[in-house]
Amino acid sequence: AAGQIVSRFKVDSSYLRANGAGNYAFVVHNPTNAADRFFLGCFEGSVFDGGLLLNGAGDSLNVTGCTFTGVNEAVALVPTTELSPGASGPSSMFVFERNNSTANKGVYIIDAQSPKICNNNLECGSGPGAGGEQALVSILGQAKRIFGAEVTGNAILHAPNCTTGVF
């Protein structure tokens, strides 16, 4: 579907389990063709035992009322930095709200436009490495600055060896 809006999807009331340590329960992976990097995704009321990897994902990703367990990040968001059709900034507006997570590494955002992490119950396990990237909510701007990030109303309990709750 080159040049088309592709992969509008909804995952609702599902139980997804990774098939082994280090694997994610659900993965969205876009091709490198910028014209195809446009997703409208909605995850509601589901359980992800092993986490959710959104790699090269596109616009309007909403994760609401889900439960995350396992050794990976609850959500690892590695979105495209390509412009979406009609957009004036980087794609991937991401909303993560009313979720419950006991996942090992929390919410990890490499790049996004206005990510919202709101009203979640988040408990961080022991992530690998050292430094801020171990944080329960880690928002990095590797490709460019992230504007409009909001982290509010969350119950955050991070493990003793995590350096901080939010980075």
mmCIF file of C-alpha atoms in Angstrom:
data_model
loop_
_atom_site.group_PDB
_atom_site.id
_atom_site.type_symbol
_atom_site.label_atom_id
_atom_site.label_comp_id
_atom_site.label_asym_id
_atom_site.label_seq_id
_atom_site.Cartn_x
_atom_site.Cartn_y
_atom_site.Cartn_z
ATOM 1 C CA ALA A 1 0.000 0.000 0.000
ATOM 2 C CA ALA A 2 2.795 2.396 -0.891
ATOM 3 C CA GLY A 3 1.769 6.013 -0.459
ATOM 4 C CA GLN A 4 -1.435 5.014 1.309
ATOM 5 C CA ILE A 5 -2.640 5.387 4.883
ATOM 6 C CA VAL A 6 -2.044 1.889 6.191
ATOM 7 C CA SER A 7 -2.658 -0.277 9.219
ATOM 8 C CA ARG A 8 -5.450 1.284 11.182
ATOM 9 C CA PHE A 9 -5.906 -1.229 13.945
ATOM 10 C CA LYS A 10 -7.414 -1.858 17.350
ATOM 11 C CA VAL A 11 -6.386 -4.433 19.939
ATOM 12 C CA ASP A 12 -9.229 -4.783 22.423
ATOM 13 C CA SER A 13 -9.730 -7.164 25.382
ATOM 14 C CA SER A 14 -6.920 -9.504 24.349
ATOM 15 C CA TYR A 15 -4.295 -11.488 26.230
ATOM 16 C CA LEU A 16 -0.924 -11.526 24.496
ATOM 17 C CA ARG A 17 2.090 -13.372 25.861
ATOM 18 C CA ALA A 18 5.685 -13.303 24.613
ATOM 19 C CA ASN A 19 7.119 -16.652 23.575
ATOM 20 C CA GLY A 20 10.309 -16.198 25.572
ATOM 21 C CA ALA A 21 12.445 -13.890 27.669
ATOM 22 C CA GLY A 22 13.503 -10.822 25.715
ATOM 23 C CA ASN A 23 10.662 -11.110 23.192
ATOM 24 C CA TYR A 24 7.733 -8.719 23.114
ATOM 25 C CA ALA A 25 4.116 -9.846 23.328
ATOM 26 C CA PHE A 26 3.107 -7.525 20.472
ATOM 27 C CA VAL A 27 5.252 -5.735 17.890
ATOM 28 C CA VAL A 28 4.350 -3.094 15.324
ATOM 29 C CA HIS A 29 7.168 -2.625 12.835
ATOM 30 C CA ASN A 30 6.930 -0.281 9.866
ATOM 31 C CA PRO A 31 8.944 -0.563 6.670
ATOM 32 C CA THR A 32 11.586 2.038 5.918
ATOM 33 C CA ASN A 33 9.471 3.633 3.180
ATOM 34 C CA ALA A 34 8.397 6.955 4.689
ATOM 35 C CA ALA A 35 5.188 6.961 2.655
ATOM 36 C CA ASP A 36 4.020 3.853 4.523
ATOM 37 C CA ARG A 37 4.801 5.141 8.003
ATOM 38 C CA PHE A 38 1.338 6.192 9.077
ATOM 39 C CA PHE A 39 -0.540 4.184 11.686
ATOM 40 C CA LEU A 40 -3.690 4.781 13.673
ATOM 41 C CA GLY A 41 -3.476 2.325 16.552
ATOM 42 C CA CYS A 42 -5.622 1.766 19.594
ATOM 43 C CA PHE A 43 -4.880 -0.703 22.403
ATOM 44 C CA GLU A 44 -7.638 -1.037 25.024
ATOM 45 C CA GLY A 45 -8.281 -3.330 27.973
ATOM 46 C CA SER A 46 -5.652 -5.896 26.987
ATOM 47 C CA VAL A 47 -2.903 -7.773 28.830
ATOM 48 C CA PHE A 48 0.623 -7.769 27.407
ATOM 49 C CA ASP A 49 2.857 -10.307 29.150
ATOM 50 C CA GLY A 50 6.158 -9.303 27.587
ATOM 51 C CA GLY A 51 5.396 -5.723 26.608
ATOM 52 C CA LEU A 52 4.545 -3.780 23.491
ATOM 53 C CA LEU A 53 7.144 -2.660 20.928
ATOM 54 C CA LEU A 54 6.112 0.093 18.522
ATOM 55 C CA ASN A 55 9.106 0.356 16.205
ATOM 56 C CA GLY A 56 8.876 2.934 13.443
ATOM 57 C CA ALA A 57 5.213 3.436 14.306
ATOM 58 C CA GLY A 58 3.231 6.433 13.147
ATOM 59 C CA ASP A 59 0.469 8.746 14.260
ATOM 60 C CA SER A 60 -2.244 8.555 16.888
ATOM 61 C CA LEU A 61 -1.206 5.660 19.091
ATOM 62 C CA ASN A 62 -3.430 5.261 22.145
ATOM 63 C CA VAL A 63 -2.863 2.710 24.919
ATOM 64 C CA THR A 64 -5.674 2.760 27.489
ATOM 65 C CA GLY A 65 -6.695 0.458 30.338
ATOM 66 C CA CYS A 66 -4.091 -2.225 29.611
ATOM 67 C CA THR A 67 -1.964 -4.381 31.928
ATOM 68 C CA PHE A 68 1.751 -4.916 31.284
ATOM 69 C CA THR A 69 3.932 -7.594 32.848
ATOM 70 C CA GLY A 70 7.141 -9.371 31.889
ATOM 71 C CA VAL A 71 10.812 -8.596 31.446
ATOM 72 C CA ASN A 72 10.627 -6.008 28.657
ATOM 73 C CA GLU A 73 9.433 -2.429 28.680
ATOM 74 C CA ALA A 74 5.687 -2.042 29.156
ATOM 75 C CA VAL A 75 5.883 0.037 25.982
ATOM 76 C CA ALA A 76 8.946 0.831 23.903
ATOM 77 C CA LEU A 77 8.071 3.594 21.438
ATOM 78 C CA VAL A 78 10.583 4.082 18.647
ATOM 79 C CA PRO A 79 8.559 6.144 16.177
ATOM 80 C CA THR A 80 9.350 7.463 12.762
ATOM 81 C CA THR A 81 10.631 11.000 12.544
ATOM 82 C CA GLU A 82 9.242 11.359 9.015
ATOM 83 C CA LEU A 83 6.461 13.845 8.460
ATOM 84 C CA SER A 84 3.002 12.369 8.118
ATOM 85 C CA PRO A 85 0.709 13.507 5.301
ATOM 86 C CA GLY A 86 -0.330 17.068 6.119
ATOM 87 C CA ALA A 87 1.751 17.202 9.302
ATOM 88 C CA SER A 88 4.110 20.002 10.215
ATOM 89 C CA GLY A 89 6.155 18.104 12.805
ATOM 90 C CA PRO A 90 7.329 14.602 13.672
ATOM 91 C CA SER A 91 4.657 11.938 13.703
ATOM 92 C CA SER A 92 3.603 9.760 16.623
ATOM 93 C CA MET A 93 1.304 11.509 18.990
ATOM 94 C CA PHE A 94 1.205 8.956 21.781
ATOM 95 C CA VAL A 95 -1.228 8.622 24.690
ATOM 96 C CA PHE A 96 -0.622 6.111 27.504
ATOM 97 C CA GLU A 97 -3.351 6.380 30.148
ATOM 98 C CA ARG A 98 -5.137 4.382 32.876
ATOM 99 C CA ASN A 99 -2.764 1.420 32.491
ATOM 100 C CA ASN A 100 -1.316 -0.898 35.129
ATOM 101 C CA SER A 101 2.286 -1.939 34.696
ATOM 102 C CA THR A 102 4.591 -4.240 36.619
ATOM 103 C CA ALA A 103 6.798 -4.599 33.540
ATOM 104 C CA ASN A 104 10.505 -4.745 34.180
ATOM 105 C CA LYS A 105 11.553 -1.580 32.366
ATOM 106 C CA GLY A 106 8.613 0.845 32.295
ATOM 107 C CA VAL A 107 7.727 3.195 29.428
ATOM 108 C CA TYR A 108 10.598 4.019 27.068
ATOM 109 C CA ILE A 109 10.104 6.713 24.421
ATOM 110 C CA ILE A 110 12.899 7.465 21.969
ATOM 111 C CA ASP A 111 11.171 10.226 20.044
ATOM 112 C CA ALA A 112 7.603 11.480 19.876
ATOM 113 C CA GLN A 113 5.427 14.516 19.423
ATOM 114 C CA SER A 114 3.541 15.503 22.582
ATOM 115 C CA PRO A 115 3.561 12.120 24.390
ATOM 116 C CA LYS A 116 1.042 11.905 27.231
ATOM 117 C CA ILE A 117 1.653 9.494 30.143
ATOM 118 C CA CYS A 118 -1.333 10.113 32.423
ATOM 119 C CA ASN A 119 -3.171 8.454 35.332
ATOM 120 C CA ASN A 120 -1.314 5.132 35.292
ATOM 121 C CA ASN A 121 -0.291 2.732 38.043
ATOM 122 C CA LEU A 122 3.360 2.090 37.191
ATOM 123 C CA GLU A 123 5.788 -0.134 39.034
ATOM 124 C CA CYS A 124 9.325 -0.408 37.716
ATOM 125 C CA GLY A 125 11.485 -3.486 37.992
ATOM 126 C CA SER A 126 15.238 -3.605 37.550
ATOM 127 C CA GLY A 127 16.196 -2.452 34.079
ATOM 128 C CA PRO A 128 19.672 -3.162 32.693
ATOM 129 C CA GLY A 129 22.447 -0.597 32.403
ATOM 130 C CA ALA A 130 22.975 2.500 34.453
ATOM 131 C CA GLY A 131 21.778 6.056 34.425
ATOM 132 C CA GLY A 132 18.484 7.746 33.644
ATOM 133 C CA GLU A 133 17.494 5.284 30.929
ATOM 134 C CA GLN A 134 16.502 2.897 33.725
ATOM 135 C CA ALA A 135 13.703 5.263 34.735
ATOM 136 C CA LEU A 136 10.130 4.078 34.956
ATOM 137 C CA VAL A 137 9.158 6.703 32.386
ATOM 138 C CA SER A 138 12.084 7.564 30.111
ATOM 139 C CA ILE A 139 11.484 10.125 27.367
ATOM 140 C CA LEU A 140 14.521 10.736 25.178
ATOM 141 C CA GLY A 141 14.831 13.090 22.239
ATOM 142 C CA GLN A 142 17.467 11.300 20.214
ATOM 143 C CA ALA A 143 16.585 12.679 16.805
ATOM 144 C CA LYS A 144 15.236 16.067 17.909
ATOM 145 C CA ARG A 145 13.670 17.835 20.850
ATOM 146 C CA ILE A 146 10.382 16.559 22.202
ATOM 147 C CA PHE A 147 7.805 19.278 22.813
ATOM 148 C CA GLY A 148 4.625 19.056 24.860
ATOM 149 C CA ALA A 149 5.383 15.891 26.843
ATOM 150 C CA GLU A 150 3.008 15.407 29.765
ATOM 151 C CA VAL A 151 3.577 13.009 32.675
ATOM 152 C CA THR A 152 0.826 13.603 35.235
ATOM 153 C CA GLY A 153 -1.378 11.786 37.742
ATOM 154 C CA ASN A 154 0.677 8.584 37.805
ATOM 155 C CA ALA A 155 1.334 6.335 40.791
ATOM 156 C CA ILE A 156 5.040 5.573 40.385
ATOM 157 C CA LEU A 157 6.942 2.946 42.360
ATOM 158 C CA HIS A 158 10.415 2.362 40.978
ATOM 159 C CA ALA A 159 12.879 -0.305 42.051
ATOM 160 C CA PRO A 160 15.805 0.650 44.329
ATOM 161 C CA ASN A 161 18.367 0.260 41.550
ATOM 162 C CA CYS A 162 16.474 2.541 39.136
ATOM 163 C CA THR A 163 17.994 5.970 39.347
ATOM 164 C CA THR A 164 14.731 7.887 39.042
ATOM 165 C CA GLY A 165 11.016 7.521 38.400
ATOM 166 C CA VAL A 166 10.833 9.891 35.433
ATOM 167 C CA PHE A 167 13.744 10.860 33.155
#
